[in-house]
CSV table of C-alpha atoms in Angstrom, one decimal:
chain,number,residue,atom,x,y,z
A,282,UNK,CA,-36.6,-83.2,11.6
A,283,UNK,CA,-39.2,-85.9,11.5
A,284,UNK,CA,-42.7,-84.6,10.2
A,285,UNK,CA,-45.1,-87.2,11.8
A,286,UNK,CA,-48.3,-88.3,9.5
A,287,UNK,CA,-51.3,-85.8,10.4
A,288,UNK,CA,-54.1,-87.3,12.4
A,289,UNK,CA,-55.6,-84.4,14.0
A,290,UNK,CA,-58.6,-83.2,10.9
A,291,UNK,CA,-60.4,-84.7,8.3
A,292,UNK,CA,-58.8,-85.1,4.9
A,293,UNK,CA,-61.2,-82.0,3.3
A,294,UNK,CA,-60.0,-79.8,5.8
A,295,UNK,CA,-57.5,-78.0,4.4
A,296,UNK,CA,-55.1,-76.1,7.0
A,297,UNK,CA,-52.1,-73.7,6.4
A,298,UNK,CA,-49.2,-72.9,8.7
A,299,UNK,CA,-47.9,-69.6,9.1
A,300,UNK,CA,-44.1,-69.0,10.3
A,301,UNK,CA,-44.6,-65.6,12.8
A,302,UNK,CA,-47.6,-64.3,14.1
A,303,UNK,CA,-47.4,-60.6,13.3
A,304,UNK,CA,-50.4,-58.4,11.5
A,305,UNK,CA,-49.9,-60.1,8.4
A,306,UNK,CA,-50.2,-63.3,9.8
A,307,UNK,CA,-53.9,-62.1,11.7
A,308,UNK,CA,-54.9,-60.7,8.7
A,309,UNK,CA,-53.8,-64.1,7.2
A,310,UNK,CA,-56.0,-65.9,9.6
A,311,UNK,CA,-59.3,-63.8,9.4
A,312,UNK,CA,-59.1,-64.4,5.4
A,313,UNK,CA,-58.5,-68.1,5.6
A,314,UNK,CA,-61.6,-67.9,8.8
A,315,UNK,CA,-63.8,-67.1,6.0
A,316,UNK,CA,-63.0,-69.3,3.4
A,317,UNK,CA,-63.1,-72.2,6.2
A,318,UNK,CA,-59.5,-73.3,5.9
A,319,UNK,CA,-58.3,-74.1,9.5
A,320,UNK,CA,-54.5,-71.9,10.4
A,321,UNK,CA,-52.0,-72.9,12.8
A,322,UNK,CA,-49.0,-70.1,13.9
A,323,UNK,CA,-45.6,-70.5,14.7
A,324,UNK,CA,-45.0,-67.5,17.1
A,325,UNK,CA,-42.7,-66.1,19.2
A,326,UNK,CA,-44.2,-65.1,22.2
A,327,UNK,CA,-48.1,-66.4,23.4
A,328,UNK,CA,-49.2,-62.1,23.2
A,329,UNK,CA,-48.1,-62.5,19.0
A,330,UNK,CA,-51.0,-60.4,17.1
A,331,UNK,CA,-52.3,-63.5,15.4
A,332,UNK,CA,-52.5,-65.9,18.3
A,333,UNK,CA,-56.0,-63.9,19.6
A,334,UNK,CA,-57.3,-65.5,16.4
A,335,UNK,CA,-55.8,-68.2,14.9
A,336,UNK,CA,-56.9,-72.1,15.1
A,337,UNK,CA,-54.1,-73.0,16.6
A,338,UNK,CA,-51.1,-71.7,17.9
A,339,UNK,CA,-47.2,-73.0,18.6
A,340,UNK,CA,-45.1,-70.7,20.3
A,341,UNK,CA,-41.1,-71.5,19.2
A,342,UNK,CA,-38.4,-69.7,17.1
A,343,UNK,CA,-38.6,-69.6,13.3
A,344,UNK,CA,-35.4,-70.7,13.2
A,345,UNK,CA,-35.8,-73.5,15.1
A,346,UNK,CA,-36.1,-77.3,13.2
A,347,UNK,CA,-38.4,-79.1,16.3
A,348,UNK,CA,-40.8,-76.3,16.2
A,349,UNK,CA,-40.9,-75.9,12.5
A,350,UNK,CA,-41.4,-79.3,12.6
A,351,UNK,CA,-44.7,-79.3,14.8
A,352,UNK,CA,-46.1,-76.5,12.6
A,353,UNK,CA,-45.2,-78.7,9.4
A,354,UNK,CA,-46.9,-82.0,11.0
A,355,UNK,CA,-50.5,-80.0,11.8
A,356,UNK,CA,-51.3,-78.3,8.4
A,357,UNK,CA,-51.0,-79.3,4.5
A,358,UNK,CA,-48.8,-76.3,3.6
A,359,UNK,CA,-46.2,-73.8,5.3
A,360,UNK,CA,-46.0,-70.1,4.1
A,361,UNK,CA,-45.0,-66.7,6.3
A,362,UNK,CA,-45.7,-63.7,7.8
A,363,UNK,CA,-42.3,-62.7,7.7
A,364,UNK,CA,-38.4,-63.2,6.2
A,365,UNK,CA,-36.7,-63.4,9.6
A,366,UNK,CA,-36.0,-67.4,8.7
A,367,UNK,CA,-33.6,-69.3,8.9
A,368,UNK,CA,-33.1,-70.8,5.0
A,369,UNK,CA,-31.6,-74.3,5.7
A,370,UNK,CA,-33.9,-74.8,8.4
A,371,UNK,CA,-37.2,-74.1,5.6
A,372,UNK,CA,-34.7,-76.0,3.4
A,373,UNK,CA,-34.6,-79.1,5.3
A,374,UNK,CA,-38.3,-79.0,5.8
A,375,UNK,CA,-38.6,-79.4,1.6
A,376,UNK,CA,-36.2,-82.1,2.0
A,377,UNK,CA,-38.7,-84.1,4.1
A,378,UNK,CA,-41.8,-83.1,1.3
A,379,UNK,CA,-43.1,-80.6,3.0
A,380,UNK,CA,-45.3,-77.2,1.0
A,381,UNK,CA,-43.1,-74.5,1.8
A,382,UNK,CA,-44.7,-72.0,-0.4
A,383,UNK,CA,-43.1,-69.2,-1.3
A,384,UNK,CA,-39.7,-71.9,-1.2
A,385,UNK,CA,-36.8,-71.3,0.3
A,386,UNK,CA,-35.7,-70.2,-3.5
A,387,UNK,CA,-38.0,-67.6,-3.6
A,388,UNK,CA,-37.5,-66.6,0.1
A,389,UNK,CA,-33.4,-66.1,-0.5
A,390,UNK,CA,-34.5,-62.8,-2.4
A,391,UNK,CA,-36.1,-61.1,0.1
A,392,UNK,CA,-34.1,-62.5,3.0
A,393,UNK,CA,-30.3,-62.0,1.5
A,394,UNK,CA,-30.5,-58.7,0.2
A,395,UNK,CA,-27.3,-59.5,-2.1
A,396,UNK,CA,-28.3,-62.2,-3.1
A,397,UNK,CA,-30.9,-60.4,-4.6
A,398,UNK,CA,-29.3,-57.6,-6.4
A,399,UNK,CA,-26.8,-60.4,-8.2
A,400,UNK,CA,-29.4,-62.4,-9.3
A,401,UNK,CA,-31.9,-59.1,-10.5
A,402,UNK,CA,-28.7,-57.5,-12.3
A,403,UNK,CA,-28.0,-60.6,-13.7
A,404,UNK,CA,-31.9,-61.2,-14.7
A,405,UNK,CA,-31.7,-57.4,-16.9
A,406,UNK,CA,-34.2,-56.3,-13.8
A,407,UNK,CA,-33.2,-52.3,-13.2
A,408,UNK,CA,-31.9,-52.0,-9.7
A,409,UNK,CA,-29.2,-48.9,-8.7
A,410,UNK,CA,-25.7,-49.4,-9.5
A,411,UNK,CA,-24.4,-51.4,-6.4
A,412,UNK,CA,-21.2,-53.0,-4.5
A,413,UNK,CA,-21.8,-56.5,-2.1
A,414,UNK,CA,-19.3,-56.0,0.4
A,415,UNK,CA,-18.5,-59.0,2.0
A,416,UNK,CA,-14.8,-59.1,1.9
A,417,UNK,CA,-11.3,-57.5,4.0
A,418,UNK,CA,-11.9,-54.2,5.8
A,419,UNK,CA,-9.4,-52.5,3.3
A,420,UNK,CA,-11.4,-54.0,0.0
A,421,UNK,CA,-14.9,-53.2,1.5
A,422,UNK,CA,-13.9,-49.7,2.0
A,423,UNK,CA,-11.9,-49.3,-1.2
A,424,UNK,CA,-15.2,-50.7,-2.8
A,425,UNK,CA,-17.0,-48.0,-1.2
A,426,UNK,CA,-15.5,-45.2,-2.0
A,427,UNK,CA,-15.3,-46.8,-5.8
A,428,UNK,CA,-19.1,-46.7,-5.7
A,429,UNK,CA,-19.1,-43.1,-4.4
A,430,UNK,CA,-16.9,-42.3,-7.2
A,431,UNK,CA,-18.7,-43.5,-10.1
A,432,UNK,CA,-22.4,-42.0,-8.6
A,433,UNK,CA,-21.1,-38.5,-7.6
A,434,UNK,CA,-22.6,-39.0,-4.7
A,435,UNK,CA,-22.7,-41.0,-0.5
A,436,UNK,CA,-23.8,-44.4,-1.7
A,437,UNK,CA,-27.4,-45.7,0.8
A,438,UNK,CA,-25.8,-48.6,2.8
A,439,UNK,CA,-27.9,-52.0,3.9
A,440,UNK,CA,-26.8,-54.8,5.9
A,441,UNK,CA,-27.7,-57.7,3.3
A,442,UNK,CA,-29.8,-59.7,5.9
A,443,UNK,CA,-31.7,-58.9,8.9
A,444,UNK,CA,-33.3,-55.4,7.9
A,445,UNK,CA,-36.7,-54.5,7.7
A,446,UNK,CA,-39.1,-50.9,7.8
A,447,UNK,CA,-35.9,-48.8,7.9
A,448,UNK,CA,-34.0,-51.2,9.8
A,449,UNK,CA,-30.7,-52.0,9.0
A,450,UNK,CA,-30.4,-48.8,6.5
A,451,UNK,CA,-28.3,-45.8,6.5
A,452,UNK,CA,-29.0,-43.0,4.3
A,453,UNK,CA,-26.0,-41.0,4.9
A,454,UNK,CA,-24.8,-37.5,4.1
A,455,UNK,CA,-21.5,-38.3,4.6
A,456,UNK,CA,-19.2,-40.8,3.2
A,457,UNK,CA,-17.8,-41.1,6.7
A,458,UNK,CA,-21.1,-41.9,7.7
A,459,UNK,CA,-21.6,-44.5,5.5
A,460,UNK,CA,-18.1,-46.1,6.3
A,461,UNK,CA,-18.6,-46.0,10.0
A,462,UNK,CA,-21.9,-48.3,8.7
A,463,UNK,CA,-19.8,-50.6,6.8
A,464,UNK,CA,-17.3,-51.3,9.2
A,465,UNK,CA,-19.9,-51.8,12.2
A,466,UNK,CA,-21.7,-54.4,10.3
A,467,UNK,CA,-18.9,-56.4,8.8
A,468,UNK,CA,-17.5,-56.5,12.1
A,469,UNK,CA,-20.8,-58.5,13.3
A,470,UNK,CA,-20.2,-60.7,10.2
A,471,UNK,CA,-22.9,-59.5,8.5
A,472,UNK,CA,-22.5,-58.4,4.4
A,473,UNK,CA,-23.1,-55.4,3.1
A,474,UNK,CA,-25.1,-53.9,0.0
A,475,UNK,CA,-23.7,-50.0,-1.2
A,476,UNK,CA,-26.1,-48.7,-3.6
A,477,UNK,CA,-26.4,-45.8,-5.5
A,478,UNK,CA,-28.4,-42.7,-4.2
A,479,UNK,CA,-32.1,-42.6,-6.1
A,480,UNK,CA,-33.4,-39.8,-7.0
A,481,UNK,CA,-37.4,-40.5,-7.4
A,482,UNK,CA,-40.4,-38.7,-8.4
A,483,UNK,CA,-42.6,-40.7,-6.2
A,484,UNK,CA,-42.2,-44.3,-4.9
A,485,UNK,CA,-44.5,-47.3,-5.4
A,486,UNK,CA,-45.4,-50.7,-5.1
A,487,UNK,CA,-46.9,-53.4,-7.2
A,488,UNK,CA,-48.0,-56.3,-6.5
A,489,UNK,CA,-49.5,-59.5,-7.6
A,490,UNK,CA,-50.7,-63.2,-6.5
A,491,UNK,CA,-49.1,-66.6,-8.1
A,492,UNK,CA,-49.9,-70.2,-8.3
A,493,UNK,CA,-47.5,-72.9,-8.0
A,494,UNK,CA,-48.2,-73.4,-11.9
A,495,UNK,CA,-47.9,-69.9,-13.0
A,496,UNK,CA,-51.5,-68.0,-12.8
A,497,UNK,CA,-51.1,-64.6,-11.7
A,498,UNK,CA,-53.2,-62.1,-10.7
A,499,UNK,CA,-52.1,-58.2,-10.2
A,500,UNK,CA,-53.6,-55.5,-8.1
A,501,UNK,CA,-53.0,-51.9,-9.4
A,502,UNK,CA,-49.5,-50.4,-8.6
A,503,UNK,CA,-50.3,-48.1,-6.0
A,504,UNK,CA,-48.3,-45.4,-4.6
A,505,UNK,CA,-46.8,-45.1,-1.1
A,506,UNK,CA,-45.3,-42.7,1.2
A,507,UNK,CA,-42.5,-43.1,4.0
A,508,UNK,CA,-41.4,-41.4,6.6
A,509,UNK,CA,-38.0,-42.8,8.5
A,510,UNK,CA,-38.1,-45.8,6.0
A,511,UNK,CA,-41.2,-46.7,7.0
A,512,UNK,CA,-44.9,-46.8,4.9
A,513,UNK,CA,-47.1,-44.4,6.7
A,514,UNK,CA,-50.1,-44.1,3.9
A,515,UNK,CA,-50.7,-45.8,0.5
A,516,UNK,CA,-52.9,-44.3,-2.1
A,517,UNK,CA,-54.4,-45.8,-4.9
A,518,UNK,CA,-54.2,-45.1,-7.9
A,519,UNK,CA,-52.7,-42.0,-6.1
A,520,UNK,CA,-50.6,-39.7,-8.9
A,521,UNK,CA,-49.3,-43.2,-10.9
A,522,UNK,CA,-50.7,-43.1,-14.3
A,523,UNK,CA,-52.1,-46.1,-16.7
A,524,UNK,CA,-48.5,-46.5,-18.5
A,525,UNK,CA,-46.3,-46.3,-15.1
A,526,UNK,CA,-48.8,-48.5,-13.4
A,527,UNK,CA,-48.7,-51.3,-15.9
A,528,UNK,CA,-44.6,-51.0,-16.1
A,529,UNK,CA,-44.5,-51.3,-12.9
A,530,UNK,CA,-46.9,-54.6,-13.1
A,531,UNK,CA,-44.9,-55.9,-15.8
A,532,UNK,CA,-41.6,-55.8,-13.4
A,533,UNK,CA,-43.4,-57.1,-10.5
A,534,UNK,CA,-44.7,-60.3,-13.1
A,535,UNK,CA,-41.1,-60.8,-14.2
A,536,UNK,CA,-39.7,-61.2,-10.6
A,537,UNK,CA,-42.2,-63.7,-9.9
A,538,UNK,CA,-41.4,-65.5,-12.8
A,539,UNK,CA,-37.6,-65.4,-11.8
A,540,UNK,CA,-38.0,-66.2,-8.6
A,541,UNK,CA,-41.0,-69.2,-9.0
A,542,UNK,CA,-42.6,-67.0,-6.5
A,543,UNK,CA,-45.5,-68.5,-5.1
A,544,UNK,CA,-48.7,-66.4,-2.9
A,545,UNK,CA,-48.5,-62.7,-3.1
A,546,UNK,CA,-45.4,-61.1,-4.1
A,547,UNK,CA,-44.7,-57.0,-3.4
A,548,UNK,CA,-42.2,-55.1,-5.8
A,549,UNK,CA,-41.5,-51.8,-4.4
A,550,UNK,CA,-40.2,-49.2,-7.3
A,551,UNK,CA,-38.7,-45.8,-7.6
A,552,UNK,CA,-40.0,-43.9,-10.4
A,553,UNK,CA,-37.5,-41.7,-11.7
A,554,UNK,CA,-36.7,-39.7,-15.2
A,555,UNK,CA,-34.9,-42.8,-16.5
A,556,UNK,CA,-37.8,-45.2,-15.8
A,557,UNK,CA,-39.0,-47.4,-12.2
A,558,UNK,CA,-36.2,-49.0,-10.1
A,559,UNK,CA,-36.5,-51.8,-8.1
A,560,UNK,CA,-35.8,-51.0,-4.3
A,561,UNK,CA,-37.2,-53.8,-2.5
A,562,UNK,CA,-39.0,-57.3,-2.8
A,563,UNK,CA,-41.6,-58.9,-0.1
A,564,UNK,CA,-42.7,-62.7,-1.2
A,565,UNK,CA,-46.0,-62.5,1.0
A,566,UNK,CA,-48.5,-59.9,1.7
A,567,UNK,CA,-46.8,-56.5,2.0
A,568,UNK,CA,-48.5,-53.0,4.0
A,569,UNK,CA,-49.1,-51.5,0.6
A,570,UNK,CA,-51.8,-53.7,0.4
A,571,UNK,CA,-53.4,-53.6,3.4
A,572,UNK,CA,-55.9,-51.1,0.9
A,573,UNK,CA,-57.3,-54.6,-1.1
A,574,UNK,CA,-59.5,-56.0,2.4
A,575,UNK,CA,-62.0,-52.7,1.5
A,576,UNK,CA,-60.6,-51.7,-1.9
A,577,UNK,CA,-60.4,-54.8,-4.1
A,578,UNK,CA,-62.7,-57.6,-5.1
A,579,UNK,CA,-60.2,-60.0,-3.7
A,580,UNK,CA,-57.9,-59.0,-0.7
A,581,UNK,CA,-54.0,-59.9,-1.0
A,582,UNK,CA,-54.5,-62.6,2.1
A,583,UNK,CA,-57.3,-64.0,0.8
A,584,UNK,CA,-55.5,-64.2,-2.5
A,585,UNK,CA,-52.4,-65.4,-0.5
A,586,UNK,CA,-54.0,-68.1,0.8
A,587,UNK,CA,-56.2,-69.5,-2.5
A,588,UNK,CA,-52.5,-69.1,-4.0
A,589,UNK,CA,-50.3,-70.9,-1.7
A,590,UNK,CA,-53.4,-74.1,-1.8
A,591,UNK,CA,-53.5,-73.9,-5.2
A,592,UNK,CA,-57.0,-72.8,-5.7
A,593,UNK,CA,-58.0,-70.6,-8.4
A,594,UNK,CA,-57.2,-66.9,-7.7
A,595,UNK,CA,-60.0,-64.0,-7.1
A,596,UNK,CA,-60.5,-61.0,-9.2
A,597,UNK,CA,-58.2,-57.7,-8.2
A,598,UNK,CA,-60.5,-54.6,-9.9
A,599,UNK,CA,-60.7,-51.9,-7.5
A,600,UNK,CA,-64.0,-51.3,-5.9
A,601,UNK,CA,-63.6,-47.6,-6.0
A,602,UNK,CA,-62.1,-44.9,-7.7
A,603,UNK,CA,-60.0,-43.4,-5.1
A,604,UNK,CA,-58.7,-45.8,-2.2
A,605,UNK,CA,-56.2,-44.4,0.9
A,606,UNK,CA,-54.9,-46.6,3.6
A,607,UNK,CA,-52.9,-44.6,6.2
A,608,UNK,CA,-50.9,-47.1,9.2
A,609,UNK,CA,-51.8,-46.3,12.9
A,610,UNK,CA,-48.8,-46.2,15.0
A,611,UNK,CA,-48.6,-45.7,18.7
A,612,UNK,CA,-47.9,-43.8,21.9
A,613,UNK,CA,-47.4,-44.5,25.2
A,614,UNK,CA,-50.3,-46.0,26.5
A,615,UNK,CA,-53.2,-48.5,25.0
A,616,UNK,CA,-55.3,-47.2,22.0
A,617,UNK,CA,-58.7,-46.0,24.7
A,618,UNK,CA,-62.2,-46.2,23.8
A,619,UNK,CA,-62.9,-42.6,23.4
A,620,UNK,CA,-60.2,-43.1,20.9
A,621,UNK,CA,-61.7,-45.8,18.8
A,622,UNK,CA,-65.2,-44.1,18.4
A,623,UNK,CA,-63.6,-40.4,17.7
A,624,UNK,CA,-61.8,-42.9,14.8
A,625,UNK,CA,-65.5,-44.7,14.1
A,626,UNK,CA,-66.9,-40.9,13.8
A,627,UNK,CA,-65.3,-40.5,10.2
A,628,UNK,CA,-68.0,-43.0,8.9
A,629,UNK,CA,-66.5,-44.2,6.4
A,630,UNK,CA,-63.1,-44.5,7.3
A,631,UNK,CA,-62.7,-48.9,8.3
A,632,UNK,CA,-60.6,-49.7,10.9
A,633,UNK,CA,-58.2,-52.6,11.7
A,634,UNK,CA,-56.5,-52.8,14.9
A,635,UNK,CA,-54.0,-55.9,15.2
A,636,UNK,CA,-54.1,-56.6,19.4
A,637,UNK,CA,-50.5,-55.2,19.5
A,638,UNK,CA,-49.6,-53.7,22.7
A,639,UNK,CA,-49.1,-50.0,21.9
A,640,UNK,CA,-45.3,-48.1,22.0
A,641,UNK,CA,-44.1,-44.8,20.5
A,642,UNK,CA,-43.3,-45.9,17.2
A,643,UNK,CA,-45.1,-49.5,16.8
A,644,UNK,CA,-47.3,-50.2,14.0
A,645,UNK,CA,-51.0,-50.8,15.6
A,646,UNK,CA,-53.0,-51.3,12.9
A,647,UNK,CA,-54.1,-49.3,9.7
A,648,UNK,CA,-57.4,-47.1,8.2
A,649,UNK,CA,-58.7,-47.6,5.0
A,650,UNK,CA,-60.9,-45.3,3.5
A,651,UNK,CA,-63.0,-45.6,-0.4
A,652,UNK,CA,-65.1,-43.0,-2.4
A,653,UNK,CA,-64.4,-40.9,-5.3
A,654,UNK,CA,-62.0,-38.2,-4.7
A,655,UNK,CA,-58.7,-38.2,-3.4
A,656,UNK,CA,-58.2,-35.7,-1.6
A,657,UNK,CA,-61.3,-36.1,0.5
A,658,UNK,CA,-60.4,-40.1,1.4
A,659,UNK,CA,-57.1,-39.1,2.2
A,660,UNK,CA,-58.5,-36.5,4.7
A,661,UNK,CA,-60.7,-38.6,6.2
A,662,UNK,CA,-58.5,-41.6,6.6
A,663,UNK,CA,-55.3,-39.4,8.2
A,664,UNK,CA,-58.3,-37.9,10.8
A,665,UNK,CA,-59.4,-41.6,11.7
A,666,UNK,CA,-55.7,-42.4,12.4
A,667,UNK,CA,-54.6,-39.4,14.0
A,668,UNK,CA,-57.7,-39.7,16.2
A,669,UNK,CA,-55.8,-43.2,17.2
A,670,UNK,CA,-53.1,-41.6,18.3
A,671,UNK,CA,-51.1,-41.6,15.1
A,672,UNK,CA,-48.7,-38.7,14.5
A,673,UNK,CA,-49.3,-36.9,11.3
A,674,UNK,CA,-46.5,-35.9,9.4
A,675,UNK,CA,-46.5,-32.2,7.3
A,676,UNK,CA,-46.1,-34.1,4.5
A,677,UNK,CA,-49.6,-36.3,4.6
A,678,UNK,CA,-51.5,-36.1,2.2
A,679,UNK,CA,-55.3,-34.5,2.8
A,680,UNK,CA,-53.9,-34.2,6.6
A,681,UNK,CA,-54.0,-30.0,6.4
């Protein structure tokens, strides 16, 4: 892959590729927008979220060297919206000098999930008990029911790469069901990670922002809730107290160090009796911090960016004492006008909409809402999104 010189800006124009086009990489774009650093995108399709406002756009594969290449040649640094990748192809881009930041290192985490759990076990991090199945039919399922064995109980199955908001997950009640799992996924090639069922008080995230020397800023942990494996609200500081949150910084610090992590990193935990878990890893700006645009002094993409140029990093406090973000997903048809100002009617509820072209189930955009109690945020941040067409689970919070 030859990365030609780069002619097309002046030398004091800094400008960062972005490796998919989704929300994150929009919300990537409007940071960098104010900071006056110039983005390129390498997305799939021309109708991508972040092509309506990026600098510059490239539509190709991620996986593909020639157009990885082209998005390499017009910025000063590479980084991503997502962990779809390929990792030799980012791997043969730092063989010709290119800023690949997070690296491929750090990226092998979050894209091989068993790769991941070997390397956290190893590192002391607490993870569930776990199997990698990526042997023999007769060994994988021998393993499994091993696993089920010493857990009393169906171990949560996930296909070690390729997975993502409940994708490529099975919770099953059955040890049948989790076979039947197994054996479908092997038989595409793909490996397998058996984990132990958690049993969790409430699930979180932390997360934090990393230069390529070390400097690290944290948000507070906040805490999230999902429905079908996917974040529907986040609330901060939401029931986490002081101690919990700072643990749960603390783990979140020590998988950036162990990875070299650079830009934001996202550590989502299970607190349980016995302590937090670790249950997954994001290395760039994650939905449960969506809350920072409104909620922090520093946002995670603006803080992704400054990180990933080496800059020096912004403040995280929290604006507010009580901060909900709930995610707007769709229905059959676009989001209407009358829709967007019943949403705008909860005054202080901000909106973000990401240009995605609506379906039952798709994530739109998301509502944030400040002030000092919350309950009353959460209300008023669960009406703006419902009024958007968002379903609202019995479980929401402030949503009766």
């Amino acid at each position: 892959m030859a990365v030609p010189e780069r002619t097309d800006h002046p030398e004091d124009h800094r400008i960062v590729g972005i490796v998919g086009a989704g929300q994150l990489a929009r919300m990537l774009c409007e940071a960098a927008s104010a900071l006056g650093v110039g983005t390129v995108v390498l997305a799939a399709g021309p109708d991508e979220a972040a092509t309506q406002v990026a600098g510059d756009v490239i539509v190709g594969s991620a996986t593909d060297l020639a157009a990885l290449g082209a998005l390499a040649a017009r910025c000063d640094v590479v980084t991503f919206d997502h962990e779809l990748v390929d990792l030799d192809a980012v791997r043969a881009m730092e063989a010709r000098g290119v800023a690949v930041r997070p690296s491929s290192g750090a990226l092998l985490a979050a894209v091989d999930k068993a790769e991941q759990r070997r390397a956290f076990a190893l590192a002391g991090l607490p993870v569930p008990a776990f199997e990698v199945l990526d042997g023999a039919a007769e060994h994988d399922l021998a393993a499994l029911r091993g696993l089920a064995a010493r857990v009393g109980g169906v171990p949560v199955v996930k296909a070690a790469r390729g997975g993502y908001d409940g994708r490529g997950v099975v919770v099953g009640t059955t040890l049948d069901e989790a076979a039947d799992a197994v054996t479908r996924w092997r038989g595409q090639g793909v490996a397998v990670v058996a984990e132990a069922p958690v049993a969790f008080g409430a699930e979180l995230a932390a997360l934090l922002a990393r230069r390529p020397g070390g400097d690290t800023v944290a948000w507070r942990a906040v805490e999230t809730a999902q429905v079908g494996g996917v974040c529907r609200e986040v609330h901060v500081p939401g029931a986490l107290d002081d101690e919990t949150a700072s643990r749960a910084a603390e783990l979140a610090r020590r998988v950036a160090e162990l990875l070299d992590a650079v830009g934001v990193l996202a550590v989502e935990l299970f607190d349980t009796a016995d302590g937090l878990v670790v249950n997954e890893v994001a290395v760039r700006p994650h939905n449960s911090g969506h809350w920072t645009i409104e909620g922090a002094t520093t946002s995670q993409f603006e803080n992704h960016l400054r990180a990933v140029l080496d800059l020096p990093l912004g403040a995280t406090d929290l604006v507010a004492p009580a901060v909900c973000s709930v995610n707007v997903f769709g229905a059959e048809g676009a989001v209407a006008a009358d829709d967007l100002a019943a949403a705008l009617a909860e005054p202080t509820a901000k909106v973000h909409l990401y240009g995605k072209a609506p379906r039952p189930g798709r994530k739109l955009g998301h509502v944030t809402v400040l002030g000092d109690d919350a309950e009353v945020v959460a209300a008023h941040a669960w009406r703006a999104a419902a009024a958007l067409g968002t379903p609202v689970p019995a479980t929401a919070r402030g949503a009766r």
